[in-house]
XYZ file of C-alpha atoms in Angstrom:
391
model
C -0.285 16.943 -15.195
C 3.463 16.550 -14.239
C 4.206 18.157 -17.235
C 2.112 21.086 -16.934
C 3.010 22.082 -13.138
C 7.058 21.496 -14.135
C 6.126 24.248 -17.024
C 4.159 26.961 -14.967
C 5.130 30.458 -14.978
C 3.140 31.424 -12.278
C 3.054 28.547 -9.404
C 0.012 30.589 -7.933
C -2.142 29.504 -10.549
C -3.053 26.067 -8.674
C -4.667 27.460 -6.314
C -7.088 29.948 -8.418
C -10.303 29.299 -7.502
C -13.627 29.519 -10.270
C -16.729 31.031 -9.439
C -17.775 28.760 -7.214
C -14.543 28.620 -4.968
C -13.489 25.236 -6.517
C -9.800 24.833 -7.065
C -8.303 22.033 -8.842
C -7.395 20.486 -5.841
C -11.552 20.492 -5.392
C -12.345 18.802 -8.373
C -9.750 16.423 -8.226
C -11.207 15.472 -4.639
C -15.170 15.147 -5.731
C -13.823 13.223 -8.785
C -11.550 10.821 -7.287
C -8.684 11.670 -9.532
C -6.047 10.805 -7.022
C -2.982 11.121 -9.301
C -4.308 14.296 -10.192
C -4.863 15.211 -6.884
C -0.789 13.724 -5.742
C 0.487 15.801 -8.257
C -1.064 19.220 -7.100
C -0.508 18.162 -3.334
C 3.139 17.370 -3.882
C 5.040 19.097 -7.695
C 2.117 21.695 -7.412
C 2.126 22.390 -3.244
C -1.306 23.255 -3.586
C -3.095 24.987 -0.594
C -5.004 22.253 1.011
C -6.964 23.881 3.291
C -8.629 26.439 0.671
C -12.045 27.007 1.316
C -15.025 27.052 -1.797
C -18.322 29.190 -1.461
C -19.435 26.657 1.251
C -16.149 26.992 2.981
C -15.853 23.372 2.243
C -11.645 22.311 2.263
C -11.001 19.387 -0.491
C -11.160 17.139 2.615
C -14.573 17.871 2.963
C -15.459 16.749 -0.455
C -13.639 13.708 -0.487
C -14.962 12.278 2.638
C -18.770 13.299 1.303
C -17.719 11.208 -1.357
C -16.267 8.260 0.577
C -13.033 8.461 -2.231
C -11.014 6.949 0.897
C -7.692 7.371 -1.449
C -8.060 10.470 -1.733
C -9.149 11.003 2.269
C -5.524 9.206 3.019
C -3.876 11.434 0.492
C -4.743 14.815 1.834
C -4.176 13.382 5.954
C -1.146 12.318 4.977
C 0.389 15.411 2.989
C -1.055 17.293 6.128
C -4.266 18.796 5.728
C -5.975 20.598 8.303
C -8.596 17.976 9.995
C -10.722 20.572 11.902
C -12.060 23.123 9.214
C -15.660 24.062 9.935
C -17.534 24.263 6.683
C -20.597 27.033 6.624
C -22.607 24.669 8.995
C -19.986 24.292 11.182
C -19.093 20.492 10.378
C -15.744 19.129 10.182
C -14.757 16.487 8.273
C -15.302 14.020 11.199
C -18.855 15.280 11.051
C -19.416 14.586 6.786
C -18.372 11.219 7.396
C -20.375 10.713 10.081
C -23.206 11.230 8.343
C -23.304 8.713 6.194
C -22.694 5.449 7.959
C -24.671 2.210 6.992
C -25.941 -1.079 9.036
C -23.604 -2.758 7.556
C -20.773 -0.613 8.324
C -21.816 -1.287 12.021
C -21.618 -4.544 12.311
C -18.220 -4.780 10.709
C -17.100 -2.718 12.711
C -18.164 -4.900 15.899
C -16.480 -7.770 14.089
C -12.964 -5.941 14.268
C -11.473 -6.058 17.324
C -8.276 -5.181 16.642
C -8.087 -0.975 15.825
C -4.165 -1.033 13.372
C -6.619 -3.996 11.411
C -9.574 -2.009 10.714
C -7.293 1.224 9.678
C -5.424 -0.679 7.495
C -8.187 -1.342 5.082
C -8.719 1.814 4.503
C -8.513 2.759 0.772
C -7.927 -0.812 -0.711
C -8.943 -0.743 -4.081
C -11.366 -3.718 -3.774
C -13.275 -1.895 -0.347
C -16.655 -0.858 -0.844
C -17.104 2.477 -1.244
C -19.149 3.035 1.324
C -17.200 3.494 4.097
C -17.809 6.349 5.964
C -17.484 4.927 9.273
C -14.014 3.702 8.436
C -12.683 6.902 7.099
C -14.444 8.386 10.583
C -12.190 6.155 12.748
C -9.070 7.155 10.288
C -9.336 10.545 10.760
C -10.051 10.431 15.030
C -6.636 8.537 14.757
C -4.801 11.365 13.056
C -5.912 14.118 15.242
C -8.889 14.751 13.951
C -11.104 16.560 17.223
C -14.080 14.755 18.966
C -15.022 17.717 21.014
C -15.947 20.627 18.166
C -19.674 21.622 17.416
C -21.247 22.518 14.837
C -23.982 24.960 14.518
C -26.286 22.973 15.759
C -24.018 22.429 18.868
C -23.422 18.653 17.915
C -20.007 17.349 18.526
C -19.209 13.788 16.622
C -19.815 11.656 18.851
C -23.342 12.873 18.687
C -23.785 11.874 15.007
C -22.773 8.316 16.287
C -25.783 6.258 16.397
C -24.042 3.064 17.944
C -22.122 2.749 21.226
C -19.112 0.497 19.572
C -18.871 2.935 16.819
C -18.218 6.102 19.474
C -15.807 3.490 21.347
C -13.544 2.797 18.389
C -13.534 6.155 17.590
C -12.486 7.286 20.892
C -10.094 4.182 20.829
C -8.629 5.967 17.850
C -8.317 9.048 18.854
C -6.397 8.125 22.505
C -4.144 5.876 20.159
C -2.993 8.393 18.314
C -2.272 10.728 21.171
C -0.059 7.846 23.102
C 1.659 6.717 20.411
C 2.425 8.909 17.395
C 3.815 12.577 19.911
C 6.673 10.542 20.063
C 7.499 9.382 16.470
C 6.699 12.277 14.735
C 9.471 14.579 14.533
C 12.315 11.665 13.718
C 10.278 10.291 10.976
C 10.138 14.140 9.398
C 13.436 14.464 9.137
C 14.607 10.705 7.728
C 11.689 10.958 4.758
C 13.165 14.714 3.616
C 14.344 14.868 0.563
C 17.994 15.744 0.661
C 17.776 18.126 -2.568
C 15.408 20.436 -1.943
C 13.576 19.435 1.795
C 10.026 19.726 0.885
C 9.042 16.786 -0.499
C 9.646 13.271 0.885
C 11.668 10.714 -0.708
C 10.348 8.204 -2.794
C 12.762 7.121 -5.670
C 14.956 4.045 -4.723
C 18.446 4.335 -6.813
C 20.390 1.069 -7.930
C 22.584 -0.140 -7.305
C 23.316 1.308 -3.837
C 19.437 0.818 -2.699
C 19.630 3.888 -0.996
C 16.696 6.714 -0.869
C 17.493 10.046 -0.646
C 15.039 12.239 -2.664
C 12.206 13.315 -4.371
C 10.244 12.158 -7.638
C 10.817 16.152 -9.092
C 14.575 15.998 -8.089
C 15.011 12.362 -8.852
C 16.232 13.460 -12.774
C 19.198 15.661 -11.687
C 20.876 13.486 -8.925
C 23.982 11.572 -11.114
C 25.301 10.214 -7.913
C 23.810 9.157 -4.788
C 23.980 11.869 -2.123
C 23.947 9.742 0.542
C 27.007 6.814 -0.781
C 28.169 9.152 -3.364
C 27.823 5.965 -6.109
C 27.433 6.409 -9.371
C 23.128 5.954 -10.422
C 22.631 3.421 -12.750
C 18.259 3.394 -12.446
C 15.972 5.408 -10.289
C 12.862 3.294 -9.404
C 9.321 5.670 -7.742
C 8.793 3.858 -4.485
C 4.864 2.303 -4.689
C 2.371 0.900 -2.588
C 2.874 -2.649 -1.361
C 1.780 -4.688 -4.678
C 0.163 -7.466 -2.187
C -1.956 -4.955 0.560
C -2.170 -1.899 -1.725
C -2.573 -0.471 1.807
C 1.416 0.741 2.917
C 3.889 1.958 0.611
C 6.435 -0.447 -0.009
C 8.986 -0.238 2.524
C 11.432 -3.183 2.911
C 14.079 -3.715 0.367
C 14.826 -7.033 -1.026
C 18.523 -8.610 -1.193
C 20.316 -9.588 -3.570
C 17.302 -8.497 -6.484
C 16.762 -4.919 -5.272
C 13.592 -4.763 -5.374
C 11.128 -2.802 -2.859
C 8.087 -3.697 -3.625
C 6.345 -5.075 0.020
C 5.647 -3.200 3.314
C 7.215 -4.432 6.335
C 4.247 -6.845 7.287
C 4.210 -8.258 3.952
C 7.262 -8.802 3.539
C 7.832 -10.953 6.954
C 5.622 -13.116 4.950
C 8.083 -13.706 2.226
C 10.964 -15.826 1.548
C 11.063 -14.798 -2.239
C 10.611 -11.661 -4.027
C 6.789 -11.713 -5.668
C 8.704 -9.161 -8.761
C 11.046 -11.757 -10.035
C 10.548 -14.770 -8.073
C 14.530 -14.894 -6.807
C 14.962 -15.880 -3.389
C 15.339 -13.216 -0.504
C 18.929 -13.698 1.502
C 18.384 -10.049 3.303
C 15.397 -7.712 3.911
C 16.582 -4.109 4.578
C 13.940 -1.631 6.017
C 13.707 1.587 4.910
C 15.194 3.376 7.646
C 18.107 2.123 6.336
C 17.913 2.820 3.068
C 17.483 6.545 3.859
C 21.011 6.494 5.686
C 19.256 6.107 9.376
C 19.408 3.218 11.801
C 17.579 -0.346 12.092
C 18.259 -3.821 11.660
C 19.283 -5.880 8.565
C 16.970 -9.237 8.682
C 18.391 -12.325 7.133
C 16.130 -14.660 5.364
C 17.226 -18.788 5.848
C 15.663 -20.279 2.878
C 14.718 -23.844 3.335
C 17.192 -26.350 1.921
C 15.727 -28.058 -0.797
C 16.782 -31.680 -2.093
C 18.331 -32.003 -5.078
C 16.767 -34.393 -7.341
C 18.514 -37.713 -7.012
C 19.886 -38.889 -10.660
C 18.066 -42.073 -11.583
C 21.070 -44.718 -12.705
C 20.415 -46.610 -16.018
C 21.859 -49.053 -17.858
C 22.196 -47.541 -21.168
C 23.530 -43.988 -20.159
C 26.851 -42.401 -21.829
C 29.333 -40.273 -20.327
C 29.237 -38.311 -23.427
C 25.643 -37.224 -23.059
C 24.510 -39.004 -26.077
C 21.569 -41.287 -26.145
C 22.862 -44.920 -26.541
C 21.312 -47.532 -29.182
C 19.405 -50.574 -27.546
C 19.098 -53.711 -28.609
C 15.713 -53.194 -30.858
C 17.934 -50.323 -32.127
C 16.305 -47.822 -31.216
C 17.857 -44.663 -28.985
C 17.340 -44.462 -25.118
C 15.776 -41.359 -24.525
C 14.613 -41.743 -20.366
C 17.211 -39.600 -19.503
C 15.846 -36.786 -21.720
C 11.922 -37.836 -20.365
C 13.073 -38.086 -17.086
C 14.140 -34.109 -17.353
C 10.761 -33.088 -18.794
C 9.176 -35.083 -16.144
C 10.964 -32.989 -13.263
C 10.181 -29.949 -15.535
C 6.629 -30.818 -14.992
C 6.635 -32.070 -11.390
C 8.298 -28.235 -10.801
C 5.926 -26.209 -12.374
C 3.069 -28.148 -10.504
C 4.991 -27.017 -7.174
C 5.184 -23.112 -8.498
C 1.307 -23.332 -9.583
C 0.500 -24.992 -6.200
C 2.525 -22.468 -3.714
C 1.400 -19.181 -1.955
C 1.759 -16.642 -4.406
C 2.294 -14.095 -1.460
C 4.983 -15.559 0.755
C 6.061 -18.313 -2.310
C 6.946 -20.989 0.309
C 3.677 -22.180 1.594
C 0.576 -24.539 -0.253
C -2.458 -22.666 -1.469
C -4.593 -24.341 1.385
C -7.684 -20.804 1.414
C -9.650 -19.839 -1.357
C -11.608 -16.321 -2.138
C -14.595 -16.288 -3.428
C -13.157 -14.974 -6.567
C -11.173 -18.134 -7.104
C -8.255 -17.505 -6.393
C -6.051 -18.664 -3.277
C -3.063 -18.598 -0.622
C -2.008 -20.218 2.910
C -4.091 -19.765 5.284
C -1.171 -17.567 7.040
C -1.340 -15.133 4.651
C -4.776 -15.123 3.541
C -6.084 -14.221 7.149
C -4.071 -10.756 6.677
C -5.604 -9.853 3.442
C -8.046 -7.015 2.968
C -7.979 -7.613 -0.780
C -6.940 -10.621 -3.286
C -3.367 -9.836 -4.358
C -4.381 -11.680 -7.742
C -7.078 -9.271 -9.119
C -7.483 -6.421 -5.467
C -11.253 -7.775 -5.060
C -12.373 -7.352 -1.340
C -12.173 -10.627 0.353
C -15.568 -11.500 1.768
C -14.734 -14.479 2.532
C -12.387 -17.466 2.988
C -12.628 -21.248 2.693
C -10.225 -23.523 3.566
C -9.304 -26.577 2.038
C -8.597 -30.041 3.905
């Protein structure tokens, strides 16, 4: 796909529409392709507010399908969240539709709004989610007050008090908080080449951001150090949420590969295991302000050489008096081998400093400090349903 939109004659073509008013943007929505539908959105800019036969916008589609990837996706590249389909229902109104029990009563059992939002789209979440991808879209603007044909706003397609409280929680939470952010987080994730897409390639070995994934290949030097580029790394989502995109840059490894609550977790990188001396946020890696976090690792105590009689200065084995070879010093290595491979199968492997002490029902485990922030297991992204702890 990447391919094919870098080699278009005519960038129109994405947005031709068949018979039907589908675009590829459309399909890619009812489908759930999401890289397909990332590539349109972004190398493509593909309209994302076009309109099929039933005046449904891509939007509309995905949230009819619950593909909550795909939902995320288009809010965040900026689609329009108040399109009126041919019956006059907005997004907010598809996914309104088809809520569940279920869905209400976890709902009640999150208290905290950020919590419930940020489990939006994990890989291991059921699918049915409508009422979840309701509350994500009243917190990005989406409006409470339109009606549809019918003259029913949203909050009249909410059959549970709690349900039209968290989404008006949602909505008031956006208004407060985000008017204020917006415009200086535009202008620090702009890519510096050609300003339309945001950055997402991390160069080494300045660990600085400064562009795009299309203009990543013709950048020699970094635009914002002027360094030479060694390696240009994409920028993914946090490999222990899948929720964020990966946002705090480890030192002295380079790697970025943990959002910023993650990562507060973590006293050594989960890509290569080396321990984490400095944790730089993004901010600063895109040549803005913020703080540089320093990471004290615990000081750990040296294994304390066990004297023997029969040991050599030379490193050789000495004969005993049965002659035969004294080999504890080379058993007493293998045994501290042993003893420290326990200790890595035994640890947190999120944060990689505490004991497994909660297990998933899939079987696998971490602390109980990280475990009570997962949405997913960072082992094999089921859903956690639920969590047992060990004594």
């Amino acid at each position: 796909m990447r391919v094919l939109l870098s080699k278009l004659p005519r960038p129109w073509i994405v947005d031709e529409k068949k018979d039907d008013g589908y675009t590829a943007l459309h399909l890619a929505a009812l489908n759930n392709h999401v890289e397909v539908a990332e590539q349109l959105a972004r190398a493509g800019k593909a309209d994302l507010d076009l309109q099929n036969v039933n005046l449904q916008t891509a939007l509309h589609l995905a949230v009819e399908r619950q593909h909550t990837q795909i939902v995320r996706l288009l809010v965040r590249e900026g689609a329009n969240l108040n399109v009126a389909d041919k019956d006059g229902d907005t997004p907010l109104h598809e996914a309104l539709r088809h809520h569940t029990l279920s869905q209400l009563r976890q709902l009640q059992d999150v208290q905290d709004v950020g919590r419930l939002l940020m489990g939006l789209g994990a890989q291991g979440q059921d699918k049915k989610s409508s009422s979840f991808i309701a509350c994500f879209l009243a917190a990005h603007g989406a409006d409470l007050e339109l009606k549809n044909k019918k003259g029913q706003t949203p909050l009249d397609l909410c059959p549970d008090p709690n349900l039209c409280k968290t989404l008006t929680t949602c909505h008031k939470d956006k208004e407060s908080h985000d008017i204020e952010t917006a415009a200086p987080s535009a202008a620090i994730d702009e890519c510096l080449v050609c300003t339309d897409g945001k950055r997402e390639m991390l160069f080494s070995p300045c660990g600085h951001v400064a562009c795009c994934n299309v203009c990543a290949p013709r950048v020699k030097k970094c635009l914002i150090c002027r360094e030479n580029v060694l390696s240009k790394v994409k920028i993914e989502e946090c490999v222990v949420c899948s929720d964020r995109k990966a946002s705090i840059l480890f030192r002295p490894c380079g790697h970025m590969c943990a959002c910023e609550s993650c990562a507060a977790l973590m006293k050594k990188c989960v890509q290569c295991r080396a321990q984490i001396q400095h944790m730089v946020p993004l901010s600063i890696c895109c040549g803005g302000g913020g703080t540089i976090s320093e990471v004290k690792a615990d000081v750990e105590e040296e294994p304390v050489p066990i004297p023997t009689a029969n040991t050599n200065t030379g490193g050789e084995a000495l004969l005993m008096n049965n002659g035969s070879r004294d080999t504890s010093h080379s058993d007493i290595q293998k045994l501290q081998q042993q003893l420290q491979d326990i200790k890595e199968q035994t640890m947190c492997p999120v944060c990689l400093d505490r004991l497994k002490n909660m297990i998933f029902l899939c079987g696998h485990g971490t602390c109980q400090m990280c475990g009570d922030r997962m949405s997913e297991c960072p082992i094999c992204r089921k859903a956690v349903d639920k969590r047992i702890l060990l004594y």
